[in-house]
């Protein structure tokens, strides 16, 4: 055992040395970046000093939306820090009076808005969130994680690696917020009186594929159905903000932020 460990260490020494050289070229990350406490402090500063122009949820206003990557090109950490301290001369973005530590906290918050939740783990109890997901929240009636759960909503096995923490939160408390619907809830009463519930998949004027929570596809002849209701809303319940406590929602966000199909490596170690 000991020998194989020594061999492993020798073997590892080569890539480690190579990494060391590479990290001299790349700038070291400020410790605030990706740090949950710094992000939370940065959020408070942001709400006071930046939200007036960028929106409380950074959704944009007089200043640009800082959440959607398509709209906002992510900046290097240093550039972000400089913009926060000095503003953008000539543009309508003023300098702030933050000290260095505060400016880094705000930078960490802004970075977390537009990068995968797993890189910026939000506060919350992962285990409690897991329990709510599979239990009280009923999330698993519709969502799958690693092959377990329902089929009405998107698979969340990789949610932490693809969605930012604020997007996870918004998906839970305000499912229609993203404004576009990939999933429309549908209820169909067939000629024989059977009621089918699920999401409308492919739909023409004459037929529709309805997928139920078990994942079964039903081909429905619309001319023969007694009643067809297709909702303009996501089938995801819209009352979680009332049904669950703030703590339970924080815990769910924390749990989902850890869902990644590939193990997460912090950027410095890549
Ligand atoms: C008076 C309004 C205003 C305030 C206050 C403000 N911003 Fe801005 N911000 C803007 C405008 C306008 C732009 C777009 C400037 C441009 O590129 O023309 C901008 C741009 C930015 C950008 C994007 C820069 C880029 O190149 O993509 C970031 C990041 C940013 N602001 C962060 C912040 C932060 C953090 C705060 C609080 C410390 C803040 N802003 C306060 C108006 C404001
Ligand atoms: C009745 C079915 C249903 C239930 C119950 C449900 N969801 Fe959803 N959920 C959906 C559907 C459908 C979507 C996709 C449509 C949309 O964006 O609203 C979705 C979207 C999401 C997304 C965004 C996924 C993405 O890829 O954009 C997250 C995160 C999420 N749900 C988490 C949860 C959590 C956490 C719970 C439990 C508290 C839950 N859902 C309960 C059906 C459901």
XYZ file of C-alpha atoms and ligand atoms in Angstrom:
356
model
C 0.000 0.000 0.000
C 2.698 2.460 1.058
C 4.814 1.593 -1.941
C 2.037 2.159 -4.380
C 1.307 5.489 -2.752
C 4.962 6.526 -3.172
C 4.860 5.464 -6.796
C 1.733 7.467 -7.279
C 3.322 10.550 -5.745
C 6.360 10.275 -8.039
C 4.107 9.880 -10.971
C 2.047 12.888 -9.917
C 5.141 15.070 -9.437
C 5.582 15.689 -13.151
C 2.169 17.155 -13.924
C 2.237 19.084 -10.630
C 5.476 20.803 -11.622
C 4.042 21.631 -15.016
C 0.968 23.079 -13.369
C 3.080 25.260 -11.135
C 4.699 26.929 -14.142
C 1.372 27.449 -15.820
C -0.093 29.131 -12.746
C 2.716 31.718 -12.842
C 1.445 32.857 -16.203
C -2.240 32.855 -15.204
C -3.131 35.433 -12.552
C -4.008 33.957 -9.166
C -7.661 34.190 -8.247
C -8.706 36.548 -5.499
C -9.907 34.448 -2.537
C -13.294 36.209 -2.636
C -14.133 34.645 -6.008
C -16.428 31.654 -5.538
C -16.484 32.155 -1.754
C -20.060 31.905 -0.395
C -19.543 34.450 2.418
C -17.960 36.978 0.075
C -20.742 36.459 -2.482
C -23.391 37.098 0.195
C -21.620 40.307 1.329
C -21.224 41.336 -2.316
C -24.938 40.873 -2.887
C -25.768 43.361 -0.101
C -23.351 45.929 -1.531
C -24.769 45.341 -5.002
C -28.345 45.926 -3.884
C -27.315 49.249 -2.306
C -24.971 50.588 -4.955
C -25.654 48.910 -8.276
C -29.258 47.711 -8.338
C -30.559 51.210 -9.084
C -29.164 50.831 -12.610
C -28.695 47.088 -13.073
C -31.854 45.886 -11.300
C -32.176 44.145 -7.920
C -31.728 40.783 -9.622
C -29.198 42.231 -12.083
C -31.805 41.768 -14.783
C -30.870 45.093 -16.370
C -32.354 48.580 -16.536
C -30.333 51.675 -17.180
C -27.273 49.419 -17.084
C -27.074 46.034 -18.854
C -28.372 42.667 -17.648
C -25.456 41.004 -15.861
C -26.936 37.501 -15.720
C -27.484 36.328 -19.253
C -24.239 35.278 -20.818
C -25.565 35.923 -24.297
C -26.103 39.559 -23.387
C -23.175 40.018 -21.102
C -19.748 38.796 -22.144
C -18.029 37.511 -18.995
C -15.045 39.637 -18.005
C -11.757 38.499 -16.498
C -11.726 38.848 -12.708
C -9.273 41.774 -12.797
C -11.292 43.653 -15.398
C -14.436 43.167 -13.353
C -12.678 44.450 -10.231
C -11.408 47.541 -12.077
C -14.842 48.329 -13.546
C -16.408 48.065 -10.098
C -13.861 50.414 -8.528
C -13.295 52.863 -11.368
C -16.521 52.652 -13.381
C -16.411 52.905 -17.158
C -15.093 56.318 -18.121
C -17.180 57.949 -20.807
C -20.082 55.540 -20.312
C -22.893 55.922 -17.813
C -21.262 53.593 -15.294
C -19.885 55.487 -12.276
C -16.906 54.667 -10.053
C -17.779 53.252 -6.623
C -16.277 54.124 -3.260
C -15.732 50.501 -2.221
C -12.451 49.508 -0.649
C -10.527 46.619 -2.236
C -12.157 43.937 -0.126
C -15.661 45.206 -0.849
C -14.933 45.544 -4.568
C -13.786 41.909 -4.653
C -16.940 40.843 -2.810
C -19.075 42.590 -5.419
C -16.947 41.058 -8.184
C -17.543 37.604 -6.655
C -21.277 38.260 -6.588
C -21.380 39.489 -10.198
C -19.317 36.498 -11.320
C -21.644 34.090 -9.518
C -24.643 35.580 -11.342
C -23.452 34.309 -14.681
C -21.496 31.173 -13.939
C -22.465 27.639 -12.953
C -23.733 27.243 -9.412
C -21.222 24.492 -8.671
C -18.371 27.005 -9.047
C -20.043 29.351 -6.549
C -21.721 27.045 -4.041
C -24.573 29.005 -2.440
C -25.259 28.728 1.302
C -27.859 26.212 2.402
C -27.939 22.688 3.721
C -27.355 20.244 0.871
C -28.668 17.238 2.790
C -31.836 19.000 3.893
C -32.360 20.128 0.290
C -31.978 16.565 -0.922
C -34.640 15.410 1.545
C -37.049 18.137 0.393
C -36.373 17.331 -3.259
C -37.321 13.660 -2.923
C -39.975 14.270 -0.256
C -42.015 17.269 0.794
C -41.223 19.369 -2.308
C -42.527 16.690 -4.666
C -39.820 17.740 -7.116
C -38.994 14.166 -8.036
C -42.531 13.600 -9.314
C -41.434 15.577 -12.351
C -37.634 15.743 -12.321
C -35.013 13.054 -12.630
C -31.553 12.989 -11.151
C -29.251 10.233 -12.385
C -32.084 8.076 -13.655
C -34.369 8.376 -10.648
C -37.556 10.470 -10.612
C -40.297 11.672 -12.966
C -40.238 12.724 -16.584
C -42.489 15.782 -16.870
C -39.727 18.314 -16.386
C -36.087 18.578 -17.400
C -33.514 16.136 -16.052
C -31.619 17.939 -13.258
C -28.595 15.605 -13.041
C -26.347 18.381 -14.362
C -28.256 21.401 -13.047
C -25.394 22.742 -10.917
C -22.972 22.672 -13.826
C -25.329 24.369 -16.274
C -27.360 26.901 -14.296
C -26.299 29.781 -12.049
C -27.527 29.666 -8.442
C -29.884 32.611 -8.986
C -31.370 30.857 -12.017
C -31.971 27.729 -9.944
C -33.703 29.814 -7.308
C -35.793 31.647 -9.858
C -36.826 28.388 -11.527
C -38.225 27.240 -8.180
C -39.986 30.379 -6.956
C -41.036 31.852 -10.301
C -41.131 29.151 -12.992
C -42.542 31.434 -15.667
C -39.852 34.084 -15.125
C -37.585 33.002 -17.958
C -40.392 33.928 -20.299
C -40.079 31.069 -22.702
C -41.812 27.779 -22.422
C -40.364 24.526 -23.543
C -42.939 22.571 -21.616
C -46.648 23.294 -21.742
C -48.897 21.509 -19.331
C -51.757 19.640 -21.010
C -54.908 17.910 -19.826
C -56.939 15.827 -22.255
C -60.250 14.047 -21.694
C -60.547 11.208 -24.202
C -63.809 10.073 -25.850
C -64.038 7.169 -23.374
C -63.814 9.562 -20.421
C -60.195 8.820 -19.492
C -58.258 11.903 -18.399
C -54.593 12.224 -19.345
C -52.314 14.773 -17.740
C -48.806 15.694 -18.684
C -46.875 17.895 -21.049
C -47.693 18.527 -24.705
C -44.818 17.334 -26.856
C -45.270 17.326 -30.634
C -48.475 18.940 -31.630
C -50.168 19.530 -34.958
C -53.717 20.738 -35.626
C -54.922 17.131 -35.523
C -52.818 15.274 -33.067
C -50.663 15.707 -30.036
C -48.164 13.603 -28.170
C -48.805 13.878 -24.486
C -46.123 12.686 -22.117
C -47.269 11.725 -18.638
C -45.250 11.825 -15.423
C -44.175 8.206 -15.880
C -42.672 9.150 -19.228
C -45.296 7.303 -21.309
C -46.154 8.957 -24.608
C -49.819 9.024 -25.601
C -50.737 9.856 -29.179
C -53.974 11.831 -28.937
C -56.316 12.308 -31.901
C -57.515 15.838 -31.143
C -60.661 15.523 -33.270
C -61.837 12.653 -31.052
C -60.931 14.082 -27.661
C -63.769 15.429 -25.529
C -61.742 18.178 -24.008
C -58.228 19.538 -24.518
C -56.611 22.110 -22.248
C -53.152 23.314 -23.040
C -51.760 25.725 -20.522
C -49.737 28.843 -21.226
C -47.810 28.163 -18.072
C -45.068 25.826 -17.111
C -46.592 22.758 -15.447
C -44.226 23.402 -12.568
C -46.233 24.524 -9.514
C -46.120 28.295 -9.050
C -46.646 28.355 -5.300
C -43.347 27.048 -3.935
C -42.517 30.495 -2.515
C -45.565 30.038 -0.256
C -45.424 26.262 0.251
C -41.790 26.110 1.282
C -39.901 28.268 3.773
C -37.024 30.497 2.678
C -34.662 28.052 4.386
C -36.138 25.090 2.490
C -35.694 26.927 -0.798
C -32.088 27.860 0.087
C -31.464 24.198 0.887
C -32.961 23.053 -2.435
C -30.786 25.552 -4.324
C -27.739 24.302 -2.404
C -28.610 20.683 -3.244
C -29.210 21.395 -6.942
C -26.047 23.494 -7.177
C -24.028 20.343 -6.374
C -25.582 18.311 -9.198
C -22.975 17.762 -11.867
C -22.412 14.706 -14.036
C -18.678 15.378 -14.046
C -16.710 15.941 -10.848
C -16.033 19.624 -10.292
C -12.457 20.894 -10.306
C -11.829 24.447 -9.133
C -10.417 26.580 -11.964
C -6.927 26.950 -10.428
C -6.348 23.216 -10.501
C -7.312 22.682 -14.143
C -25.736 55.087 -12.858
C -26.011 53.755 -13.328
C -25.065 52.615 -12.964
C -24.657 52.226 -11.695
C -24.975 52.855 -10.350
C -23.836 51.049 -11.912
N -23.752 50.741 -13.253
Fe -22.733 49.203 -14.071
N -23.163 49.864 -15.934
C -23.996 50.926 -16.217
C -24.034 51.133 -17.647
C -24.834 52.173 -18.384
C -23.189 50.137 -18.217
C -22.874 49.929 -19.700
C -21.683 50.769 -20.022
C -21.236 50.540 -21.436
O -20.563 49.529 -21.673
O -21.562 51.389 -22.258
C -22.680 49.363 -17.104
C -21.828 48.287 -17.252
C -21.482 47.429 -16.230
C -20.783 46.197 -16.391
C -20.431 45.535 -17.696
C -19.171 46.000 -18.262
C -18.872 45.229 -19.548
O -17.934 45.620 -20.205
O -19.558 44.267 -19.874
C -20.620 45.636 -15.149
C -19.942 44.322 -14.805
C -21.231 46.546 -14.227
N -21.742 47.624 -14.907
C -21.283 46.327 -12.858
C -21.754 47.272 -11.952
C -21.635 47.131 -10.524
C -21.081 45.901 -9.818
C -22.153 48.270 -9.976
C -22.224 48.647 -8.506
C -20.935 48.768 -7.854
C -22.609 49.106 -11.062
N -22.337 48.474 -12.238
C -23.220 50.350 -10.894
C -24.665 51.706 -15.291
C -24.488 51.672 -13.920
C -45.572 19.120 -11.961
C -44.218 18.945 -12.397
C -43.093 19.672 -11.685
C -42.809 19.712 -10.332
C -43.602 19.089 -9.191
C -41.575 20.453 -10.202
N -41.142 20.858 -11.417
Fe -39.437 21.905 -11.803
N -39.942 22.032 -13.769
C -41.026 21.388 -14.344
C -41.022 21.703 -15.764
C -42.027 21.196 -16.787
C -39.927 22.553 -16.006
C -39.484 23.145 -17.339
C -40.362 24.268 -17.763
C -40.024 25.516 -17.073
O -38.953 26.085 -17.388
O -40.785 25.919 -16.210
C -39.260 22.727 -14.718
C -38.103 23.469 -14.537
C -37.316 23.403 -13.403
C -35.971 23.933 -13.308
C -35.189 24.604 -14.430
C -34.495 23.535 -15.218
C -33.847 24.053 -16.482
O -33.134 23.244 -17.111
O -34.055 25.209 -16.862
C -35.543 23.683 -12.027
C -34.194 24.029 -11.433
C -36.624 23.014 -11.341
N -37.674 22.870 -12.214
C -36.568 22.590 -10.022
C -37.668 22.065 -9.340
C -37.681 21.825 -7.915
C -36.513 22.068 -6.973
C -38.929 21.325 -7.606
C -39.478 20.969 -6.256
C -39.470 22.028 -5.254
C -39.662 21.230 -8.864
N -38.874 21.696 -9.867
C -40.953 20.721 -8.996
C -41.929 20.581 -13.729
C -42.023 20.396 -12.354
